[in-house]
Tab-separated table of C-alpha atoms in Angstrom:
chain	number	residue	atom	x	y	z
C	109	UNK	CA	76.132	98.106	71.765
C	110	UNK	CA	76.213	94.449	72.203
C	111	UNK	CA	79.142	92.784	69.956
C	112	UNK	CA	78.726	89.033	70.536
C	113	UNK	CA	79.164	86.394	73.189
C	114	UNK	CA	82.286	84.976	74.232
C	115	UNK	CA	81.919	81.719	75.424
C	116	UNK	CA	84.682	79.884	78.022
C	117	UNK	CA	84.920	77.510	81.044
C	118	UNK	CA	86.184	79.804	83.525
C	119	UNK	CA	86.097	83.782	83.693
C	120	UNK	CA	88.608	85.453	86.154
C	121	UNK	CA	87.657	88.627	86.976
C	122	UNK	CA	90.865	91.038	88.150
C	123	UNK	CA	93.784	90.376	87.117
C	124	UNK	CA	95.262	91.223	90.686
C	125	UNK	CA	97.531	89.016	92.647
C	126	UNK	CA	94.868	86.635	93.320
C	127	UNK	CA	93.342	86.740	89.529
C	128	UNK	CA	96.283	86.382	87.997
C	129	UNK	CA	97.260	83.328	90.062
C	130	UNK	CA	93.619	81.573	89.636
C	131	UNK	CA	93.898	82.133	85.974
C	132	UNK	CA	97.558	80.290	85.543
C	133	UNK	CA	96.186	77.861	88.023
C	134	UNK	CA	93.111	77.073	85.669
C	135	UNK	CA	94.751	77.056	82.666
C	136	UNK	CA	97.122	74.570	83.563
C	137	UNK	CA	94.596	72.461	84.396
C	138	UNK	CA	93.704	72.398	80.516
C	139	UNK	CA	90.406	74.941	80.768
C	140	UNK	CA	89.423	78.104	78.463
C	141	UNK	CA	90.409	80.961	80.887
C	142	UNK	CA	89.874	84.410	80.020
C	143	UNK	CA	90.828	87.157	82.544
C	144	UNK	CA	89.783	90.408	82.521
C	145	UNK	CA	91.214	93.278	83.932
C	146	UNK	CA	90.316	97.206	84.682
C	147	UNK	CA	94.237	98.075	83.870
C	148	UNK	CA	96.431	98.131	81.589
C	149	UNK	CA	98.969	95.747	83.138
C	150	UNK	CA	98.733	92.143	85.522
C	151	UNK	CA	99.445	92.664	89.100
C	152	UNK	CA	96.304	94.942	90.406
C	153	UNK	CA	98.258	96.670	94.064
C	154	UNK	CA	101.176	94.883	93.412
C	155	UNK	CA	102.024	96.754	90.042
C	156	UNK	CA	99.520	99.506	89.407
C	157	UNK	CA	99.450	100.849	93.038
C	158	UNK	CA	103.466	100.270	93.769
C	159	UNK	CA	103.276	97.874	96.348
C	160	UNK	CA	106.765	96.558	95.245
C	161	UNK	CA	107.500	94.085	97.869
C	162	UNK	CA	105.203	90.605	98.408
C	163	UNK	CA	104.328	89.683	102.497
C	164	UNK	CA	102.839	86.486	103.766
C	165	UNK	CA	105.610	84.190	102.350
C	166	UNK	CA	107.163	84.429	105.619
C	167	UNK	CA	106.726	84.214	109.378
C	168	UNK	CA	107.812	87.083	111.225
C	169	UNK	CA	109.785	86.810	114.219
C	170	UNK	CA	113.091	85.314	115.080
C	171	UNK	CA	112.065	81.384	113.630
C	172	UNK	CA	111.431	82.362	109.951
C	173	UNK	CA	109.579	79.730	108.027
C	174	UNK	CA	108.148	80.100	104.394
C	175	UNK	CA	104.890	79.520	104.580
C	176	UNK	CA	103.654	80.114	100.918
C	177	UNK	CA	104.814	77.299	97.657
C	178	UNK	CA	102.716	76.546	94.577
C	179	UNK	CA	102.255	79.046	91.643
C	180	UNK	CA	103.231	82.219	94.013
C	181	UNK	CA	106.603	80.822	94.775
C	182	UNK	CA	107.276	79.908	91.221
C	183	UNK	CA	106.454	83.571	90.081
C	184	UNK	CA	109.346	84.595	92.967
C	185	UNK	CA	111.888	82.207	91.015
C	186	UNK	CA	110.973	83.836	88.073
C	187	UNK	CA	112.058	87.234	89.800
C	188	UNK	CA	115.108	85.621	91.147
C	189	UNK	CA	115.924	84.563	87.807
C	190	UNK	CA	115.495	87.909	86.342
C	191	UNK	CA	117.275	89.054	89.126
C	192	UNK	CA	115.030	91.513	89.817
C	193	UNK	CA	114.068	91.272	94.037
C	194	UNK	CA	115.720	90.873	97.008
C	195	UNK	CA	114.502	89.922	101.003
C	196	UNK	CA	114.248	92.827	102.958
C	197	UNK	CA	112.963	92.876	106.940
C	198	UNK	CA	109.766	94.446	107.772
C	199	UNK	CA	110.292	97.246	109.850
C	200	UNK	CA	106.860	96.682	112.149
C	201	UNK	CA	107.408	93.040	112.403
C	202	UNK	CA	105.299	91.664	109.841
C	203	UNK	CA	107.913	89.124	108.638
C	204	UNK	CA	110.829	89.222	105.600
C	205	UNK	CA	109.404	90.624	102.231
C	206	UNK	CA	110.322	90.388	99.087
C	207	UNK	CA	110.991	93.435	97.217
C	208	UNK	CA	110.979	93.142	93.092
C	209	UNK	CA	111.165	95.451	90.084
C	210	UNK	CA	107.753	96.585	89.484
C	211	UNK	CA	108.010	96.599	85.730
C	212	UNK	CA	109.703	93.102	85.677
C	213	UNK	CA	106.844	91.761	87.819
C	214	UNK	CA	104.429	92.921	85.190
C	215	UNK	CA	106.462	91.202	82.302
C	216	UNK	CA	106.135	87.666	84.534
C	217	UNK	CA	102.683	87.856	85.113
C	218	UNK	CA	102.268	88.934	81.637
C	219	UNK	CA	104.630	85.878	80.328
C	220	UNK	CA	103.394	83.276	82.781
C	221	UNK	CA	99.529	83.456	81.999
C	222	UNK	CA	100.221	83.473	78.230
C	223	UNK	CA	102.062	80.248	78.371
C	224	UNK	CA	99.807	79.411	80.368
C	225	UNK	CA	97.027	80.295	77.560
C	226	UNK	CA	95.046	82.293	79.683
C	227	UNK	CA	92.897	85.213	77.446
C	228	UNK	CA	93.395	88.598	78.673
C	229	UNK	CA	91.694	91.528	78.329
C	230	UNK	CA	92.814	94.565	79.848
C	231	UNK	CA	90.361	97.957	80.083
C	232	UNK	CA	87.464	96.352	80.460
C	233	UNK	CA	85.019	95.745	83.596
C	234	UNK	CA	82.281	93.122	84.725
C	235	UNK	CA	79.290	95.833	85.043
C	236	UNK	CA	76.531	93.581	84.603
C	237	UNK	CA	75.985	90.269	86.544
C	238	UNK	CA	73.231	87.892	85.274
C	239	UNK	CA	71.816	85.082	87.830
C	240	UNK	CA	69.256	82.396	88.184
C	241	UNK	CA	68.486	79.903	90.596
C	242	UNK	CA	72.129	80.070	92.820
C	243	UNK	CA	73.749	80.102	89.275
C	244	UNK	CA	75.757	82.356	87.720
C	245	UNK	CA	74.567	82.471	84.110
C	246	UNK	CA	76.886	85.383	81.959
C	247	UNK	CA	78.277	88.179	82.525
C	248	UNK	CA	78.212	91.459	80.807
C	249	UNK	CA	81.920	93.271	80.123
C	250	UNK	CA	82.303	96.666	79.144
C	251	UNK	CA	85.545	98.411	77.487
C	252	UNK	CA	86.097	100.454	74.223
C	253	UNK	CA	84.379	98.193	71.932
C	254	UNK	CA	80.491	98.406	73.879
C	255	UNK	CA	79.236	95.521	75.556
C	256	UNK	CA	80.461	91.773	75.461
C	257	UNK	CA	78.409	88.768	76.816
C	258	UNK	CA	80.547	85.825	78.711
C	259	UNK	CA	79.024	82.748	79.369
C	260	UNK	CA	80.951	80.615	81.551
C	261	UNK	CA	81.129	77.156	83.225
C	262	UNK	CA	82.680	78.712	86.235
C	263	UNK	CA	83.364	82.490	87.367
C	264	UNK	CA	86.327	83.498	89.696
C	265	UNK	CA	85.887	86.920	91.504
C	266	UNK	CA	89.378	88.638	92.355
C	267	UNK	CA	88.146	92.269	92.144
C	268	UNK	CA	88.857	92.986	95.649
C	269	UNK	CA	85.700	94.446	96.215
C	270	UNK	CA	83.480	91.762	95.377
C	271	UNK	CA	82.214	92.676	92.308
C	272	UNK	CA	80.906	89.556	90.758
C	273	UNK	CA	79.693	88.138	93.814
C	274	UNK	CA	77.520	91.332	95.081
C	275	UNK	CA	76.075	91.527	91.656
C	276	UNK	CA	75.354	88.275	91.475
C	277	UNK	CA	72.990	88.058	94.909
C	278	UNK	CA	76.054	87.053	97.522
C	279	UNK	CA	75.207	88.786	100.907
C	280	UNK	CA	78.087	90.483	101.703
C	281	UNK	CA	79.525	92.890	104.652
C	282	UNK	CA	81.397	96.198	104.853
C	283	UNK	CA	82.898	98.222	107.868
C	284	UNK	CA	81.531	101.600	108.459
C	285	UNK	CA	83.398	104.658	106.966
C	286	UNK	CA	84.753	105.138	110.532
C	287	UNK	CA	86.497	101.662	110.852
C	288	UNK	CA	87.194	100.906	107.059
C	289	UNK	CA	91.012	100.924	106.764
C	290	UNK	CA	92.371	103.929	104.958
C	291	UNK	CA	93.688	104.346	101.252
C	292	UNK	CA	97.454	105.330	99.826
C	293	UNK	CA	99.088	106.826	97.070
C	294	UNK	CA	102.074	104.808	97.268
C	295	UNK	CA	104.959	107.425	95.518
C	296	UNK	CA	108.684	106.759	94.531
C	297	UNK	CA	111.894	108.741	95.007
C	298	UNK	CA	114.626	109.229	93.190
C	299	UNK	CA	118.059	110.618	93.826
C	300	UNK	CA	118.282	109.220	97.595
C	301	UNK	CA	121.319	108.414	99.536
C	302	UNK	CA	120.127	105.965	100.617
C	303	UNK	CA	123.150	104.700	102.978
C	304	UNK	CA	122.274	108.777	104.781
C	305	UNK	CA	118.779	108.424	104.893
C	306	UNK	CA	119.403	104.839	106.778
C	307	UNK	CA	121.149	106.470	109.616
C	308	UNK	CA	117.568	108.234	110.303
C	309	UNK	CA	115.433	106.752	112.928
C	310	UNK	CA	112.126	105.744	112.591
C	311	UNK	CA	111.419	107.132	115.922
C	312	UNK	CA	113.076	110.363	114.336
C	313	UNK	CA	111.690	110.307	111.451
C	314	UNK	CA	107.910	110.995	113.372
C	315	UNK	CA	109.439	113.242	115.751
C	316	UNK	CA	109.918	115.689	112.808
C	317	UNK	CA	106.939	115.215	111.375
C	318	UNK	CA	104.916	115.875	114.498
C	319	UNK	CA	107.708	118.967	114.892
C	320	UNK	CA	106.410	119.927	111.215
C	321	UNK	CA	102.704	119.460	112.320
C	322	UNK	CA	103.289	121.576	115.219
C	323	UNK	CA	104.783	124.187	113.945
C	324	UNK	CA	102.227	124.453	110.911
C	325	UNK	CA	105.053	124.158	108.235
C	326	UNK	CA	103.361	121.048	106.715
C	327	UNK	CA	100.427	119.799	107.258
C	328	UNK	CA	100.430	115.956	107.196
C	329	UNK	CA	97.419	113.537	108.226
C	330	UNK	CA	99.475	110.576	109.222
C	331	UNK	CA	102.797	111.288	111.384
C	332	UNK	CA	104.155	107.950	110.863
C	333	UNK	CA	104.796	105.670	107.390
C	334	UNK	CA	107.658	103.806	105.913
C	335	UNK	CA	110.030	104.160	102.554
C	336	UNK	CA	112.469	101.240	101.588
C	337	UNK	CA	115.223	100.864	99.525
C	338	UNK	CA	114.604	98.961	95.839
C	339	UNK	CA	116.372	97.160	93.107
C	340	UNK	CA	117.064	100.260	91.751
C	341	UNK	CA	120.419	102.599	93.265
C	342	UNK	CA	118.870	105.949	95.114
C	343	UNK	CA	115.396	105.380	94.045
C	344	UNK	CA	112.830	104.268	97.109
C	345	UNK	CA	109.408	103.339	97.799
C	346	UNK	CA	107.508	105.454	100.146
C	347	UNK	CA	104.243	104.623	102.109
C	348	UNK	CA	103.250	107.447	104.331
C	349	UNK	CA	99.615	108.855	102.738
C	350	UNK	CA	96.460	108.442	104.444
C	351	UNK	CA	93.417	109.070	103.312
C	352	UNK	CA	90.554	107.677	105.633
C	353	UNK	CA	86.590	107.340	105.851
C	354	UNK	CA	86.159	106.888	102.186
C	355	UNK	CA	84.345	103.952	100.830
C	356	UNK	CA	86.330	102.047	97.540
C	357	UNK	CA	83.642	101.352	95.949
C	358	UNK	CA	81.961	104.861	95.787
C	359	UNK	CA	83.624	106.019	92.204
C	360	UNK	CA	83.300	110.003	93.475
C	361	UNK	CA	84.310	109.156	96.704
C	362	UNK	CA	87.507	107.376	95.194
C	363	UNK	CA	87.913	110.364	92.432
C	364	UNK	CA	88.520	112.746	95.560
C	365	UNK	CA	90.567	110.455	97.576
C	366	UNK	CA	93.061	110.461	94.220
C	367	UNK	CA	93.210	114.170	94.371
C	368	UNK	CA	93.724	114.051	97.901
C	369	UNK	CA	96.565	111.409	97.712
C	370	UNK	CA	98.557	112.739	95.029
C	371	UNK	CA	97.790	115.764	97.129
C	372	UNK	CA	99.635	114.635	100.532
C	373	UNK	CA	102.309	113.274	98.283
C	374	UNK	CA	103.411	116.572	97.404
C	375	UNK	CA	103.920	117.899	101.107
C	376	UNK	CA	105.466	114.408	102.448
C	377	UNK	CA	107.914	115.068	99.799
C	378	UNK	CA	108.596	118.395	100.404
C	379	UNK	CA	109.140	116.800	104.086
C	380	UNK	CA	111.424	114.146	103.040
C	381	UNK	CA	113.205	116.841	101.167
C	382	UNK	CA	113.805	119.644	103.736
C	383	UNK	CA	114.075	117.531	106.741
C	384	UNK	CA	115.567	114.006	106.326
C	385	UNK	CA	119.668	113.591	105.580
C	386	UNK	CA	119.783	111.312	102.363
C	387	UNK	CA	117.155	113.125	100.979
C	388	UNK	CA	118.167	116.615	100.123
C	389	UNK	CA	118.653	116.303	96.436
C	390	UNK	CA	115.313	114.066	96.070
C	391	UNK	CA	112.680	114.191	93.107
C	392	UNK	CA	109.086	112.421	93.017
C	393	UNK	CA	109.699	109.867	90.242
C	394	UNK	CA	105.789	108.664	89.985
C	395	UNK	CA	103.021	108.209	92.241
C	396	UNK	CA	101.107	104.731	92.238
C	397	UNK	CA	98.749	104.047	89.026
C	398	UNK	CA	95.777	104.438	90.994
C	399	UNK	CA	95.284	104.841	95.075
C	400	UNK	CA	95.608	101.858	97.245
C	401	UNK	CA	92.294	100.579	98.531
C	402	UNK	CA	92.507	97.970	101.166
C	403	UNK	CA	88.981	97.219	102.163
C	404	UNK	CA	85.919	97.314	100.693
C	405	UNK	CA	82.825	94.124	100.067
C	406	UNK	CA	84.016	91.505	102.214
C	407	UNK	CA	81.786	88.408	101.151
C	408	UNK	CA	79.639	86.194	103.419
C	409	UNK	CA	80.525	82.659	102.560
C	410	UNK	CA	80.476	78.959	103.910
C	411	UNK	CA	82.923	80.145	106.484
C	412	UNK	CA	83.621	83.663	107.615
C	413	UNK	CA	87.457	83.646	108.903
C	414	UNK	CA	87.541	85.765	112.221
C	415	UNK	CA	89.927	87.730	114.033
C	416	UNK	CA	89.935	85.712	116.924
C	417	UNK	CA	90.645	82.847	114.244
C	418	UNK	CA	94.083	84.855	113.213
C	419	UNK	CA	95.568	85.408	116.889
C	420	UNK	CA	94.422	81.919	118.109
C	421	UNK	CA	96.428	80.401	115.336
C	422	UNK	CA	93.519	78.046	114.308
C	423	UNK	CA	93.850	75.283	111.720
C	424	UNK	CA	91.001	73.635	109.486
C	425	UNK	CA	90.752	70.455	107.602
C	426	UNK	CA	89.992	72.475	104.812
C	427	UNK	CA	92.918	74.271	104.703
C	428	UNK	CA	93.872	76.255	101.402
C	429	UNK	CA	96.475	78.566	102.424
C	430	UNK	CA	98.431	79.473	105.099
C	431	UNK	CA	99.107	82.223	106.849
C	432	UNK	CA	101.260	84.045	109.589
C	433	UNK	CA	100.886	87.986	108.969
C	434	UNK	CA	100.065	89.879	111.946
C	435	UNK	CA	96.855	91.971	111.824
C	436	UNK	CA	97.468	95.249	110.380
C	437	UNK	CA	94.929	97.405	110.682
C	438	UNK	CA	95.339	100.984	108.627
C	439	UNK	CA	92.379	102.563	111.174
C	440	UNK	CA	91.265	105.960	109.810
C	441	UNK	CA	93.731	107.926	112.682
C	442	UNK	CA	97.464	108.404	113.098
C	443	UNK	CA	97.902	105.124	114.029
C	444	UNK	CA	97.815	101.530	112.497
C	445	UNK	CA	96.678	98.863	115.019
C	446	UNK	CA	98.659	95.460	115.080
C	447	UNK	CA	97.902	91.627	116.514
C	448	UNK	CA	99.932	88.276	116.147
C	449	UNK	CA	99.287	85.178	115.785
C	450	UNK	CA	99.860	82.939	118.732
C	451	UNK	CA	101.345	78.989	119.462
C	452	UNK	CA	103.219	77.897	116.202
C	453	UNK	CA	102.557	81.468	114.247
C	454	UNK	CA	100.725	80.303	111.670
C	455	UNK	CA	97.147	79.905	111.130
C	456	UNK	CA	95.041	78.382	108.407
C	457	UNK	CA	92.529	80.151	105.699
C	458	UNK	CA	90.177	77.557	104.727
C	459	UNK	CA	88.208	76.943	101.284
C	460	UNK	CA	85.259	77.785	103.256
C	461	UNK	CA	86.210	81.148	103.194
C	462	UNK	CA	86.229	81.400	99.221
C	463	UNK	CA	83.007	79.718	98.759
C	464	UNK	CA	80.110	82.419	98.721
C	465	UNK	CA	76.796	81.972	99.933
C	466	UNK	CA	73.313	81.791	97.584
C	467	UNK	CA	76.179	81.261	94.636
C	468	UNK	CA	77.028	77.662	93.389
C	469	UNK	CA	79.099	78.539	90.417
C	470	UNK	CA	81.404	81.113	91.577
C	471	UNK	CA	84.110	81.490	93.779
C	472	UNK	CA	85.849	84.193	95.533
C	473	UNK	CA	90.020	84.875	96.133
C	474	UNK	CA	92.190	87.824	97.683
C	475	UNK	CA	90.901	90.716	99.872
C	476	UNK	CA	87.254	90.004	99.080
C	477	UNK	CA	87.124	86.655	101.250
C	478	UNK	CA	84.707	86.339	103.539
C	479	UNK	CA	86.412	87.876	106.990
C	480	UNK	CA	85.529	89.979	109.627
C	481	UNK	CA	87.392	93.211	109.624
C	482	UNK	CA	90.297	92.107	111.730
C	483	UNK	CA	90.788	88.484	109.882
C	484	UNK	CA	90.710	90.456	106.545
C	485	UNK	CA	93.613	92.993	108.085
C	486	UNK	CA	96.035	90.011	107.971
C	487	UNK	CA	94.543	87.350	105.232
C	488	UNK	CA	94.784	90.421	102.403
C	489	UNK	CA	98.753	90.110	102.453
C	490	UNK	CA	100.074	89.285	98.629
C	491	UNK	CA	101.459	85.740	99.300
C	492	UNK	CA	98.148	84.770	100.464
C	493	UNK	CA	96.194	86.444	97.904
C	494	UNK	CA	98.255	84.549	95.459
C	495	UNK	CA	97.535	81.484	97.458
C	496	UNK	CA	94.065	81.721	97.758
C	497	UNK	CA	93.948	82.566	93.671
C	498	UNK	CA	96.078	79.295	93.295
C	499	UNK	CA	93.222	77.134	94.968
C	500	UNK	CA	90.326	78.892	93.371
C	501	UNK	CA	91.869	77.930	89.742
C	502	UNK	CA	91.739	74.095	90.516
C	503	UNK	CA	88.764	74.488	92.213
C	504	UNK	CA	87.317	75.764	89.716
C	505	UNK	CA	88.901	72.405	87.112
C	506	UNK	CA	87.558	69.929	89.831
C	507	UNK	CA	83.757	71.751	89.922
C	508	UNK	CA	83.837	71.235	86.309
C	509	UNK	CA	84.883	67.521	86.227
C	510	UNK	CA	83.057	66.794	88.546
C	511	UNK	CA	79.715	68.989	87.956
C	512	UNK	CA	79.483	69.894	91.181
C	513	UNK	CA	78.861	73.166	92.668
C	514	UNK	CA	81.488	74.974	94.802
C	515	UNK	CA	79.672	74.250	98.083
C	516	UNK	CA	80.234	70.822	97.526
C	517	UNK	CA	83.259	69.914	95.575
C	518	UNK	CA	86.034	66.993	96.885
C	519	UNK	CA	87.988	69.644	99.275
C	520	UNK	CA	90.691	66.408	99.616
C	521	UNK	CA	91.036	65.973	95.930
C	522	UNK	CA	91.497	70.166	96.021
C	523	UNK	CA	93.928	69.838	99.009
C	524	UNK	CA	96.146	67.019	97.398
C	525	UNK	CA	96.401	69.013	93.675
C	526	UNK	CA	97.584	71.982	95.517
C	527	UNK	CA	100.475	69.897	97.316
C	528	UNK	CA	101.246	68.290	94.060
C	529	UNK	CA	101.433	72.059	92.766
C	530	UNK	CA	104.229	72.285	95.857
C	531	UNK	CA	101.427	74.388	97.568
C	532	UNK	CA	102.415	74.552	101.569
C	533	UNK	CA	99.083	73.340	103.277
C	534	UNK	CA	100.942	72.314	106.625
C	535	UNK	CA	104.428	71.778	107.009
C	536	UNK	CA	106.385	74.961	106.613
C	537	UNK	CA	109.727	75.015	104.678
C	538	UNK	CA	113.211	76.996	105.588
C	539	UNK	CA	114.321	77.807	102.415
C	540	UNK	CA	114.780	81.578	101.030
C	541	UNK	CA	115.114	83.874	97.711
C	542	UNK	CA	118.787	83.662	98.023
């Protein structure tokens, strides 16, 4: 059933760090913005998944620099604010994160696009993408009510796998099952002492479990992981589930990996429980909204950022974002494969990268850039998905003032919004959460 057209300058599609971002970004910039999103909430991995802590504002290593300004650093002042996050090292060296309340996270996301007067509309998906001539002409959204036509000036794809762009005609590329990183069911804990549980080694912590392995008491795929202390006393996150060789975008594939995550939850708890001081008198509070996918469509565009890119450190006049997270590469085995960036630690993720080929009207932000498999293993990291969502919203203002496509838009006129927008192109900053 077909119940009308809705008809606005710039569609966002995911409302995901990146979407959410774009959409603010756009708004602001005086356009008709609606964003639609497959959940029930803003935030996309950062909420619905329960990855409670941001990377990519900072450089690891001993000379910490922030990295990361604009709309993504106001949305940490609003935590601050709220009082709701605090910096906490990375354990593998990926640089300080910032850990927030989940819920409160939602609420700013929620609060900032609204003033913002962005639309949203939650349960509903892009299923249908409609094309001509390198043009992007509506797009079909589905949810409770049937079938909704969107025309747009401009479309913004943040789905993290692509989803506008690969319907629309963009070529696109995707590792094989073999290399494609692995999913998570993030879960969280309650009833931790935590100050106990801190006295355990992480060295320790995958001695017992390849101990429990061994001695077929439990039976876990990945003999490694993390958990982390949050705003909240005795509760923590934990990331330890792997589920590998499945393909995001395969909706039976992704059914069973869900089973299978909540699955492996159970027995790293029961692991947590009977093994690790601080945890003895621990209950599973909630397991993540729905698993974490980390690589899917990876789109072809004007640019494709490389691996080689990342480790070299590399810088581009058409710098968008920054960026100085290690590669981090959740390979379908035991273990997860890391790489740094080299000279100053930071390298650059141009507009290039957002700009898909055979599509003039739409642009593309977060984990669905166009990277090879390594480049994406450090670019996907929240602070630069947020970034590259804050560049894509006044993109998408200057394509429409100046009725140009994407390809060609003034990439200067882009670069010096986003610094007026306190966006960090170049020069990074010292300054910190506290």
């Amino acid at each position: 059933m077909d119940i009308g057209t809705i008809h606005v300058d710039v569609l966002v599609a995911g409302g995901g760090a990146a979407g959410t971002v774009a959409a603010i970004a756009a708004a602001r910039q005086g356009l008709k913005v609606l964003l639609i999103e497959s959940q029930g909430c803003l935030g996309g991995s950062r909420t619905a998944t329960g990855v409670d802590t941001f990377y990519g504002f900072y450089t690891p290593g001993n000379d910490v620099r922030r990295i990361v300004g604009g709309i993504p650093w106001e949305i940490v002042q609003k935590l601050v604010e709220e009082q709701a996050c605090f910096e906490r090292p990375n354990t593998y060296g990926a640089g300080t994160g910032i850990t927030y309340d989940v819920e409160k996270l939602k609420i700013v996301y929620e609060t900032m696009a609204v003033e913002a007067g962005v639309t949203l509309l939650y349960h509903s998906y892009a299923c249908e993408v409609h094309s001509e001539k390198n043009q992007v002409t509506h797009v079909m959204v589905a949810n409770k009510s049937g079938m909704t036509k969107v025309q747009a000036k401009v479309f913004i794809d943040t789905t993290g796998d692509g989803d506008l762009a690969f319907r629309g005609g963009a070529p696109f590329e995707k590792s094989s099952l073999n290399e494609m990183q692995s999913l998570s069911t993030i879960f969280f804990l309650g009833n931790v002492h935590t100050e106990e549980a801190k006295q355990v080694s992480h060295k320790e912590l995958v001695r017992l479990m390849k101990k429990g392995n061994r001695l077929g008491d439990y039976k876990l795929p990945r003999e490694d992981g993390s958990w982390h202390i949050t705003p909240h006393p005795g509760v923590v996150q934990c990331n330890m589930v792997r589920v590998p060789g499945v393909d995001g975008t395969d909706p039976f594939a992704v059914t069973l990996a869900e089973i299978e995550g909540r699955r492996q939850v159970q027995e790293y708890s029961r692991f947590l429980k009977e093994n690790i001081r601080g945890f003895e008198q621990c209950s599973l509070l909630s397991t993540s909204q729905y698993i974490g996918v980390r690589e899917t469509r990876r789109i072809i565009g004007d640019y494709i950022l490389t691996e080689e890119d990342v480790v070299e450190g590399r810088k581009f006049e058409d710098v968008i974002a920054c960026c100085g997270a290690p590669v981090e590469d959740h390979q379908p085995g035991n273990g997860t494969r890391w790489a740094y960036v080299k000279g100053d630690g930071i390298y650059h993720i141009p507009y290039r990268a957002l700009v898909p080929k055979l599509l003039d009207n739409l642009l593309v932000a977060g984990r669905c850039l166009s990277a090879t498999h390594g480049a994406h293993a450090s670019a996907r990291n929240s602070a630069q998905c947020m970034a590259m969502g804050h560049a894509a919203g006044i993109a998408a203002a200057i394509s429409i003032a100046e009725n140009k496509a994407f390809h060609s838009i003034d990439v200067d006129s882009l670069k010096k919004r986003l610094i007026e927008e306190k966006a960090i192109l170049n020069e990074a900053v010292e300054t910190s959460v506290q």
